[in-house]
Amino acid sequence: MQPLTTLDIALRLGAALVVGALVGIERERKQRPAGFRTMILISLGSCGFMLAGVQTIADLPSTGQAEVSRILQGLMSGIGFLGAGAVIQNKKAVRGLTTAAAVWVTAAAGAMCGFAEFILAGMLAVFTLFTLIILERVENKYFPEPHDEKDRNGDHSLAAAKLRGDAEEVIIVRDWNKRE
């Protein structure tokens, strides 16, 4: 295998930038923790690691393929830790799992660009965007999250006041709950 030319490297990094930007734009529009630049950097970084692996195959054909496998394994594990930074858990819910998964998938697309698998990376980006944009609408329609805001007494006075837009009543209900 021949070492990569500067043009090959630029093309692969450019494709990784585009794939990361596509996912990043969607995440940024929804104001998620990992947005536009973060997704680009994740994709570029993954591509860079894979380019190092491709160069290793060119330089050391007998051991290079095993090294690429190790790079992929380390990359996917490391990206899992990075994605975990987007996950927030509180008493009621876990948030950020979709962003964490988007981080992981964007890394995979970047790695594919490193191998010059542009069609595969592009298809992954399209399916990722389909999942993040179109399937979100399906999920919201058929599997809505409950938005119950019961006060401590079990009634819905706070939620009802919010729905009516009665800010004064919201304050009164909150103050009442604090006294108890």
mmCIF file with all atom_site columns, C-alpha atoms in Angstrom:
data_model
loop_
_atom_site.group_PDB
_atom_site.id
_atom_site.type_symbol
_atom_site.label_atom_id
_atom_site.label_alt_id
_atom_site.label_comp_id
_atom_site.label_asym_id
_atom_site.label_entity_id
_atom_site.label_seq_id
_atom_site.pdbx_PDB_ins_code
_atom_site.Cartn_x
_atom_site.Cartn_y
_atom_site.Cartn_z
_atom_site.occupancy
_atom_site.B_iso_or_equiv
_atom_site.pdbx_formal_charge
_atom_site.auth_seq_id
_atom_site.auth_comp_id
_atom_site.auth_asym_id
_atom_site.auth_atom_id
_atom_site.pdbx_PDB_model_num
ATOM 1   C CA . MET A 1 1   ? 0.000   0.000  0.000  1.00 0.00 ? 1   MET A CA 1
ATOM 2   C CA . GLN A 1 2   ? 1.275   3.451  -0.947 1.00 0.00 ? 2   GLN A CA 1
ATOM 3   C CA . PRO A 1 3   ? 1.534   6.212  1.661  1.00 0.00 ? 3   PRO A CA 1
ATOM 4   C CA . LEU A 1 4   ? -1.261  8.767  1.407  1.00 0.00 ? 4   LEU A CA 1
ATOM 5   C CA . THR A 1 5   ? -0.724  11.908 -0.617 1.00 0.00 ? 5   THR A CA 1
ATOM 6   C CA . THR A 1 6   ? -1.468  15.343 0.774  1.00 0.00 ? 6   THR A CA 1
ATOM 7   C CA . LEU A 1 7   ? -4.531  15.489 -1.488 1.00 0.00 ? 7   LEU A CA 1
ATOM 8   C CA . ASP A 1 8   ? -5.799  12.133 -0.126 1.00 0.00 ? 8   ASP A CA 1
ATOM 9   C CA . ILE A 1 9   ? -5.419  13.374 3.438  1.00 0.00 ? 9   ILE A CA 1
ATOM 10  C CA . ALA A 1 10  ? -7.114  16.708 2.679  1.00 0.00 ? 10  ALA A CA 1
ATOM 11  C CA . LEU A 1 11  ? -10.028 14.961 0.937  1.00 0.00 ? 11  LEU A CA 1
ATOM 12  C CA . ARG A 1 12  ? -10.576 12.582 3.845  1.00 0.00 ? 12  ARG A CA 1
ATOM 13  C CA . LEU A 1 13  ? -10.351 15.327 6.458  1.00 0.00 ? 13  LEU A CA 1
ATOM 14  C CA . GLY A 1 14  ? -12.672 17.516 4.368  1.00 0.00 ? 14  GLY A CA 1
ATOM 15  C CA . ALA A 1 15  ? -15.248 14.731 4.201  1.00 0.00 ? 15  ALA A CA 1
ATOM 16  C CA . ALA A 1 16  ? -14.971 14.232 7.966  1.00 0.00 ? 16  ALA A CA 1
ATOM 17  C CA . LEU A 1 17  ? -15.507 17.962 8.467  1.00 0.00 ? 17  LEU A CA 1
ATOM 18  C CA . VAL A 1 18  ? -18.675 17.893 6.332  1.00 0.00 ? 18  VAL A CA 1
ATOM 19  C CA . VAL A 1 19  ? -20.098 14.823 8.081  1.00 0.00 ? 19  VAL A CA 1
ATOM 20  C CA . GLY A 1 20  ? -19.394 16.305 11.520 1.00 0.00 ? 20  GLY A CA 1
ATOM 21  C CA . ALA A 1 21  ? -20.878 19.648 10.470 1.00 0.00 ? 21  ALA A CA 1
ATOM 22  C CA . LEU A 1 22  ? -24.114 18.039 9.261  1.00 0.00 ? 22  LEU A CA 1
ATOM 23  C CA . VAL A 1 23  ? -24.740 16.333 12.583 1.00 0.00 ? 23  VAL A CA 1
ATOM 24  C CA . GLY A 1 24  ? -23.408 19.339 14.500 1.00 0.00 ? 24  GLY A CA 1
ATOM 25  C CA . ILE A 1 25  ? -25.822 21.761 12.837 1.00 0.00 ? 25  ILE A CA 1
ATOM 26  C CA . GLU A 1 26  ? -28.777 19.652 13.942 1.00 0.00 ? 26  GLU A CA 1
ATOM 27  C CA . ARG A 1 27  ? -27.468 19.382 17.513 1.00 0.00 ? 27  ARG A CA 1
ATOM 28  C CA . GLU A 1 28  ? -26.656 23.117 17.619 1.00 0.00 ? 28  GLU A CA 1
ATOM 29  C CA . ARG A 1 29  ? -30.144 24.084 16.427 1.00 0.00 ? 29  ARG A CA 1
ATOM 30  C CA . LYS A 1 30  ? -31.550 22.201 19.412 1.00 0.00 ? 30  LYS A CA 1
ATOM 31  C CA . GLN A 1 31  ? -28.996 23.790 21.748 1.00 0.00 ? 31  GLN A CA 1
ATOM 32  C CA . ARG A 1 32  ? -27.511 20.485 22.862 1.00 0.00 ? 32  ARG A CA 1
ATOM 33  C CA . PRO A 1 33  ? -24.254 20.231 24.844 1.00 0.00 ? 33  PRO A CA 1
ATOM 34  C CA . ALA A 1 34  ? -22.268 18.862 21.900 1.00 0.00 ? 34  ALA A CA 1
ATOM 35  C CA . GLY A 1 35  ? -23.008 21.159 18.978 1.00 0.00 ? 35  GLY A CA 1
ATOM 36  C CA . PHE A 1 36  ? -21.575 22.324 15.679 1.00 0.00 ? 36  PHE A CA 1
ATOM 37  C CA . ARG A 1 37  ? -17.852 22.686 16.399 1.00 0.00 ? 37  ARG A CA 1
ATOM 38  C CA . THR A 1 38  ? -17.783 19.799 18.862 1.00 0.00 ? 38  THR A CA 1
ATOM 39  C CA . MET A 1 39  ? -19.202 17.340 16.332 1.00 0.00 ? 39  MET A CA 1
ATOM 40  C CA . ILE A 1 40  ? -16.785 18.582 13.667 1.00 0.00 ? 40  ILE A CA 1
ATOM 41  C CA . LEU A 1 41  ? -13.845 18.086 16.025 1.00 0.00 ? 41  LEU A CA 1
ATOM 42  C CA . ILE A 1 42  ? -15.049 14.608 16.993 1.00 0.00 ? 42  ILE A CA 1
ATOM 43  C CA . SER A 1 43  ? -15.334 13.612 13.341 1.00 0.00 ? 43  SER A CA 1
ATOM 44  C CA . LEU A 1 44  ? -11.973 15.172 12.420 1.00 0.00 ? 44  LEU A CA 1
ATOM 45  C CA . GLY A 1 45  ? -10.266 13.549 15.398 1.00 0.00 ? 45  GLY A CA 1
ATOM 46  C CA . SER A 1 46  ? -11.631 10.133 14.524 1.00 0.00 ? 46  SER A CA 1
ATOM 47  C CA . CYS A 1 47  ? -10.557 10.618 10.927 1.00 0.00 ? 47  CYS A CA 1
ATOM 48  C CA . GLY A 1 48  ? -7.099  11.661 12.090 1.00 0.00 ? 48  GLY A CA 1
ATOM 49  C CA . PHE A 1 49  ? -6.672  8.521  14.173 1.00 0.00 ? 49  PHE A CA 1
ATOM 50  C CA . MET A 1 50  ? -7.744  6.359  11.265 1.00 0.00 ? 50  MET A CA 1
ATOM 51  C CA . LEU A 1 51  ? -5.397  8.209  8.909  1.00 0.00 ? 51  LEU A CA 1
ATOM 52  C CA . ALA A 1 52  ? -2.596  7.345  11.317 1.00 0.00 ? 52  ALA A CA 1
ATOM 53  C CA . GLY A 1 53  ? -3.685  3.718  11.074 1.00 0.00 ? 53  GLY A CA 1
ATOM 54  C CA . VAL A 1 54  ? -3.812  3.813  7.279  1.00 0.00 ? 54  VAL A CA 1
ATOM 55  C CA . GLN A 1 55  ? -0.297  5.265  7.221  1.00 0.00 ? 55  GLN A CA 1
ATOM 56  C CA . THR A 1 56  ? 0.817   2.500  9.593  1.00 0.00 ? 56  THR A CA 1
ATOM 57  C CA . ILE A 1 57  ? -0.443  -0.114 7.128  1.00 0.00 ? 57  ILE A CA 1
ATOM 58  C CA . ALA A 1 58  ? 1.523   1.616  4.355  1.00 0.00 ? 58  ALA A CA 1
ATOM 59  C CA . ASP A 1 59  ? 4.683   1.803  6.465  1.00 0.00 ? 59  ASP A CA 1
ATOM 60  C CA . LEU A 1 60  ? 4.447   -1.600 8.183  1.00 0.00 ? 60  LEU A CA 1
ATOM 61  C CA . PRO A 1 61  ? 2.297   -3.899 6.016  1.00 0.00 ? 61  PRO A CA 1
ATOM 62  C CA . SER A 1 62  ? 2.867   -6.981 8.170  1.00 0.00 ? 62  SER A CA 1
ATOM 63  C CA . THR A 1 63  ? 1.696   -5.478 11.482 1.00 0.00 ? 63  THR A CA 1
ATOM 64  C CA . GLY A 1 64  ? -0.312  -2.479 10.295 1.00 0.00 ? 64  GLY A CA 1
ATOM 65  C CA . GLN A 1 65  ? -3.704  -4.178 10.068 1.00 0.00 ? 65  GLN A CA 1
ATOM 66  C CA . ALA A 1 66  ? -3.601  -5.288 13.694 1.00 0.00 ? 66  ALA A CA 1
ATOM 67  C CA . GLU A 1 67  ? -2.678  -1.739 14.683 1.00 0.00 ? 67  GLU A CA 1
ATOM 68  C CA . VAL A 1 68  ? -5.660  -0.301 12.809 1.00 0.00 ? 68  VAL A CA 1
ATOM 69  C CA . SER A 1 69  ? -7.947  -2.687 14.668 1.00 0.00 ? 69  SER A CA 1
ATOM 70  C CA . ARG A 1 70  ? -6.491  -1.504 17.970 1.00 0.00 ? 70  ARG A CA 1
ATOM 71  C CA . ILE A 1 71  ? -6.898  2.133  16.954 1.00 0.00 ? 71  ILE A CA 1
ATOM 72  C CA . LEU A 1 72  ? -10.569 1.512  16.133 1.00 0.00 ? 72  LEU A CA 1
ATOM 73  C CA . GLN A 1 73  ? -11.171 -0.252 19.441 1.00 0.00 ? 73  GLN A CA 1
ATOM 74  C CA . GLY A 1 74  ? -9.503  2.514  21.438 1.00 0.00 ? 74  GLY A CA 1
ATOM 75  C CA . LEU A 1 75  ? -11.296 5.198  19.472 1.00 0.00 ? 75  LEU A CA 1
ATOM 76  C CA . MET A 1 76  ? -14.745 3.741  20.046 1.00 0.00 ? 76  MET A CA 1
ATOM 77  C CA . SER A 1 77  ? -14.093 3.254  23.765 1.00 0.00 ? 77  SER A CA 1
ATOM 78  C CA . GLY A 1 78  ? -12.659 6.740  24.180 1.00 0.00 ? 78  GLY A CA 1
ATOM 79  C CA . ILE A 1 79  ? -15.546 8.346  22.324 1.00 0.00 ? 79  ILE A CA 1
ATOM 80  C CA . GLY A 1 80  ? -17.920 6.558  24.702 1.00 0.00 ? 80  GLY A CA 1
ATOM 81  C CA . PHE A 1 81  ? -16.306 8.416  27.596 1.00 0.00 ? 81  PHE A CA 1
ATOM 82  C CA . LEU A 1 82  ? -16.532 11.713 25.725 1.00 0.00 ? 82  LEU A CA 1
ATOM 83  C CA . GLY A 1 83  ? -20.225 11.113 25.020 1.00 0.00 ? 83  GLY A CA 1
ATOM 84  C CA . ALA A 1 84  ? -20.821 10.356 28.684 1.00 0.00 ? 84  ALA A CA 1
ATOM 85  C CA . GLY A 1 85  ? -20.006 13.993 29.389 1.00 0.00 ? 85  GLY A CA 1
ATOM 86  C CA . ALA A 1 86  ? -23.238 14.958 27.631 1.00 0.00 ? 86  ALA A CA 1
ATOM 87  C CA . VAL A 1 87  ? -25.387 12.753 29.873 1.00 0.00 ? 87  VAL A CA 1
ATOM 88  C CA . ILE A 1 88  ? -27.089 14.480 32.789 1.00 0.00 ? 88  ILE A CA 1
ATOM 89  C CA . GLN A 1 89  ? -29.093 12.594 35.382 1.00 0.00 ? 89  GLN A CA 1
ATOM 90  C CA . ASN A 1 90  ? -31.452 14.113 37.890 1.00 0.00 ? 90  ASN A CA 1
ATOM 91  C CA . LYS A 1 91  ? -34.165 12.674 40.117 1.00 0.00 ? 91  LYS A CA 1
ATOM 92  C CA . LYS A 1 92  ? -36.753 12.449 37.360 1.00 0.00 ? 92  LYS A CA 1
ATOM 93  C CA . ALA A 1 93  ? -34.885 11.676 34.147 1.00 0.00 ? 93  ALA A CA 1
ATOM 94  C CA . VAL A 1 94  ? -31.674 11.029 32.294 1.00 0.00 ? 94  VAL A CA 1
ATOM 95  C CA . ARG A 1 95  ? -30.959 13.614 29.598 1.00 0.00 ? 95  ARG A CA 1
ATOM 96  C CA . GLY A 1 96  ? -28.333 13.785 26.880 1.00 0.00 ? 96  GLY A CA 1
ATOM 97  C CA . LEU A 1 97  ? -28.341 10.166 25.763 1.00 0.00 ? 97  LEU A CA 1
ATOM 98  C CA . THR A 1 98  ? -29.226 11.140 22.195 1.00 0.00 ? 98  THR A CA 1
ATOM 99  C CA . THR A 1 99  ? -26.357 13.626 22.116 1.00 0.00 ? 99  THR A CA 1
ATOM 100 C CA . ALA A 1 100 ? -24.001 10.976 23.510 1.00 0.00 ? 100 ALA A CA 1
ATOM 101 C CA . ALA A 1 101 ? -25.117 8.563  20.791 1.00 0.00 ? 101 ALA A CA 1
ATOM 102 C CA . ALA A 1 102 ? -24.694 11.292 18.156 1.00 0.00 ? 102 ALA A CA 1
ATOM 103 C CA . VAL A 1 103 ? -21.129 11.828 19.397 1.00 0.00 ? 103 VAL A CA 1
ATOM 104 C CA . TRP A 1 104 ? -20.410 8.124  18.995 1.00 0.00 ? 104 TRP A CA 1
ATOM 105 C CA . VAL A 1 105 ? -21.968 7.889  15.510 1.00 0.00 ? 105 VAL A CA 1
ATOM 106 C CA . THR A 1 106 ? -20.186 11.051 14.350 1.00 0.00 ? 106 THR A CA 1
ATOM 107 C CA . ALA A 1 107 ? -16.900 9.504  15.455 1.00 0.00 ? 107 ALA A CA 1
ATOM 108 C CA . ALA A 1 108 ? -17.702 6.407  13.400 1.00 0.00 ? 108 ALA A CA 1
ATOM 109 C CA . ALA A 1 109 ? -18.428 8.557  10.340 1.00 0.00 ? 109 ALA A CA 1
ATOM 110 C CA . GLY A 1 110 ? -15.145 10.390 10.821 1.00 0.00 ? 110 GLY A CA 1
ATOM 111 C CA . ALA A 1 111 ? -13.303 7.087  11.092 1.00 0.00 ? 111 ALA A CA 1
ATOM 112 C CA . MET A 1 112 ? -14.926 5.955  7.834  1.00 0.00 ? 112 MET A CA 1
ATOM 113 C CA . CYS A 1 113 ? -13.641 9.121  6.165  1.00 0.00 ? 113 CYS A CA 1
ATOM 114 C CA . GLY A 1 114 ? -10.170 8.176  7.386  1.00 0.00 ? 114 GLY A CA 1
ATOM 115 C CA . PHE A 1 115 ? -10.501 4.922  5.441  1.00 0.00 ? 115 PHE A CA 1
ATOM 116 C CA . ALA A 1 116 ? -11.829 6.812  2.376  1.00 0.00 ? 116 ALA A CA 1
ATOM 117 C CA . GLU A 1 117 ? -15.215 5.128  2.817  1.00 0.00 ? 117 GLU A CA 1
ATOM 118 C CA . PHE A 1 118 ? -17.026 8.300  1.761  1.00 0.00 ? 118 PHE A CA 1
ATOM 119 C CA . ILE A 1 119 ? -20.261 6.649  0.630  1.00 0.00 ? 119 ILE A CA 1
ATOM 120 C CA . LEU A 1 120 ? -20.483 4.752  3.902  1.00 0.00 ? 120 LEU A CA 1
ATOM 121 C CA . ALA A 1 121 ? -19.773 7.929  5.903  1.00 0.00 ? 121 ALA A CA 1
ATOM 122 C CA . GLY A 1 122 ? -22.323 9.900  3.875  1.00 0.00 ? 122 GLY A CA 1
ATOM 123 C CA . MET A 1 123 ? -24.979 7.226  4.321  1.00 0.00 ? 123 MET A CA 1
ATOM 124 C CA . LEU A 1 124 ? -24.298 7.139  8.050  1.00 0.00 ? 124 LEU A CA 1
ATOM 125 C CA . ALA A 1 125 ? -24.676 10.925 8.198  1.00 0.00 ? 125 ALA A CA 1
ATOM 126 C CA . VAL A 1 126 ? -27.989 10.758 6.303  1.00 0.00 ? 126 VAL A CA 1
ATOM 127 C CA . PHE A 1 127 ? -29.366 8.012  8.539  1.00 0.00 ? 127 PHE A CA 1
ATOM 128 C CA . THR A 1 128 ? -28.154 9.877  11.628 1.00 0.00 ? 128 THR A CA 1
ATOM 129 C CA . LEU A 1 129 ? -29.894 13.079 10.543 1.00 0.00 ? 129 LEU A CA 1
ATOM 130 C CA . PHE A 1 130 ? -33.035 11.087 9.685  1.00 0.00 ? 130 PHE A CA 1
ATOM 131 C CA . THR A 1 131 ? -32.994 9.686  13.214 1.00 0.00 ? 131 THR A CA 1
ATOM 132 C CA . LEU A 1 132 ? -32.322 13.033 14.885 1.00 0.00 ? 132 LEU A CA 1
ATOM 133 C CA . ILE A 1 133 ? -34.816 15.089 12.861 1.00 0.00 ? 133 ILE A CA 1
ATOM 134 C CA . ILE A 1 134 ? -37.595 12.919 11.396 1.00 0.00 ? 134 ILE A CA 1
ATOM 135 C CA . LEU A 1 135 ? -37.774 10.198 14.027 1.00 0.00 ? 135 LEU A CA 1
ATOM 136 C CA . GLU A 1 136 ? -37.809 12.837 16.769 1.00 0.00 ? 136 GLU A CA 1
ATOM 137 C CA . ARG A 1 137 ? -41.138 14.012 15.364 1.00 0.00 ? 137 ARG A CA 1
ATOM 138 C CA . VAL A 1 138 ? -42.453 10.436 15.347 1.00 0.00 ? 138 VAL A CA 1
ATOM 139 C CA . GLU A 1 139 ? -41.244 9.942  18.915 1.00 0.00 ? 139 GLU A CA 1
ATOM 140 C CA . ASN A 1 140 ? -42.860 13.185 20.096 1.00 0.00 ? 140 ASN A CA 1
ATOM 141 C CA . LYS A 1 141 ? -46.160 12.274 18.458 1.00 0.00 ? 141 LYS A CA 1
ATOM 142 C CA . TYR A 1 142 ? -46.465 8.645  19.562 1.00 0.00 ? 142 TYR A CA 1
ATOM 143 C CA . PHE A 1 143 ? -44.312 8.537  22.703 1.00 0.00 ? 143 PHE A CA 1
ATOM 144 C CA . PRO A 1 144 ? -44.643 11.946 24.366 1.00 0.00 ? 144 PRO A CA 1
ATOM 145 C CA . GLU A 1 145 ? -42.864 12.509 27.657 1.00 0.00 ? 145 GLU A CA 1
ATOM 146 C CA . PRO A 1 146 ? -45.230 13.115 30.560 1.00 0.00 ? 146 PRO A CA 1
ATOM 147 C CA . HIS A 1 147 ? -45.153 16.727 31.677 1.00 0.00 ? 147 HIS A CA 1
ATOM 148 C CA . ASP A 1 148 ? -46.833 16.384 35.042 1.00 0.00 ? 148 ASP A CA 1
ATOM 149 C CA . GLU A 1 149 ? -46.024 19.163 37.473 1.00 0.00 ? 149 GLU A CA 1
ATOM 150 C CA . LYS A 1 150 ? -47.845 18.161 40.600 1.00 0.00 ? 150 LYS A CA 1
ATOM 151 C CA . ASP A 1 151 ? -47.279 20.124 43.739 1.00 0.00 ? 151 ASP A CA 1
ATOM 152 C CA . ARG A 1 152 ? -46.681 18.317 47.017 1.00 0.00 ? 152 ARG A CA 1
ATOM 153 C CA . ASN A 1 153 ? -50.402 17.911 47.675 1.00 0.00 ? 153 ASN A CA 1
ATOM 154 C CA . GLY A 1 154 ? -50.848 15.954 44.470 1.00 0.00 ? 154 GLY A CA 1
ATOM 155 C CA . ASP A 1 155 ? -53.010 18.481 42.612 1.00 0.00 ? 155 ASP A CA 1
ATOM 156 C CA . HIS A 1 156 ? -52.131 20.167 39.363 1.00 0.00 ? 156 HIS A CA 1
ATOM 157 C CA . SER A 1 157 ? -52.535 23.800 40.398 1.00 0.00 ? 157 SER A CA 1
ATOM 158 C CA . LEU A 1 158 ? -48.975 24.776 39.407 1.00 0.00 ? 158 LEU A CA 1
ATOM 159 C CA . ALA A 1 159 ? -49.219 23.099 36.007 1.00 0.00 ? 159 ALA A CA 1
ATOM 160 C CA . ALA A 1 160 ? -52.653 24.627 35.397 1.00 0.00 ? 160 ALA A CA 1
ATOM 161 C CA . ALA A 1 161 ? -51.404 28.102 36.298 1.00 0.00 ? 161 ALA A CA 1
ATOM 162 C CA . LYS A 1 162 ? -48.489 27.688 33.909 1.00 0.00 ? 162 LYS A CA 1
ATOM 163 C CA . LEU A 1 163 ? -50.780 26.569 31.094 1.00 0.00 ? 163 LEU A CA 1
ATOM 164 C CA . ARG A 1 164 ? -53.015 29.597 31.604 1.00 0.00 ? 164 ARG A CA 1
ATOM 165 C CA . GLY A 1 165 ? -49.968 31.841 31.653 1.00 0.00 ? 165 GLY A CA 1
ATOM 166 C CA . ASP A 1 166 ? -50.976 33.218 35.033 1.00 0.00 ? 166 ASP A CA 1
ATOM 167 C CA . ALA A 1 167 ? -47.552 34.225 36.371 1.00 0.00 ? 167 ALA A CA 1
ATOM 168 C CA . GLU A 1 168 ? -49.005 35.683 39.570 1.00 0.00 ? 168 GLU A CA 1
ATOM 169 C CA . GLU A 1 169 ? -50.756 32.413 40.414 1.00 0.00 ? 169 GLU A CA 1
ATOM 170 C CA . VAL A 1 170 ? -47.565 30.454 39.688 1.00 0.00 ? 170 VAL A CA 1
ATOM 171 C CA . ILE A 1 171 ? -45.710 32.587 42.228 1.00 0.00 ? 171 ILE A CA 1
ATOM 172 C CA . ILE A 1 172 ? -48.503 32.149 44.796 1.00 0.00 ? 172 ILE A CA 1
ATOM 173 C CA . VAL A 1 173 ? -48.539 28.352 44.339 1.00 0.00 ? 173 VAL A CA 1
ATOM 174 C CA . ARG A 1 174 ? -44.745 28.156 44.634 1.00 0.00 ? 174 ARG A CA 1
ATOM 175 C CA . ASP A 1 175 ? -44.750 30.335 47.767 1.00 0.00 ? 175 ASP A CA 1
ATOM 176 C CA . TRP A 1 176 ? -47.517 28.189 49.274 1.00 0.00 ? 176 TRP A CA 1
ATOM 177 C CA . ASN A 1 177 ? -45.479 25.031 48.647 1.00 0.00 ? 177 ASN A CA 1
ATOM 178 C CA . LYS A 1 178 ? -42.393 26.566 50.279 1.00 0.00 ? 178 LYS A CA 1
ATOM 179 C CA . ARG A 1 179 ? -44.325 27.271 53.500 1.00 0.00 ? 179 ARG A CA 1
ATOM 180 C CA . GLU A 1 180 ? -45.372 23.667 53.952 1.00 0.00 ? 180 GLU A CA 1
#
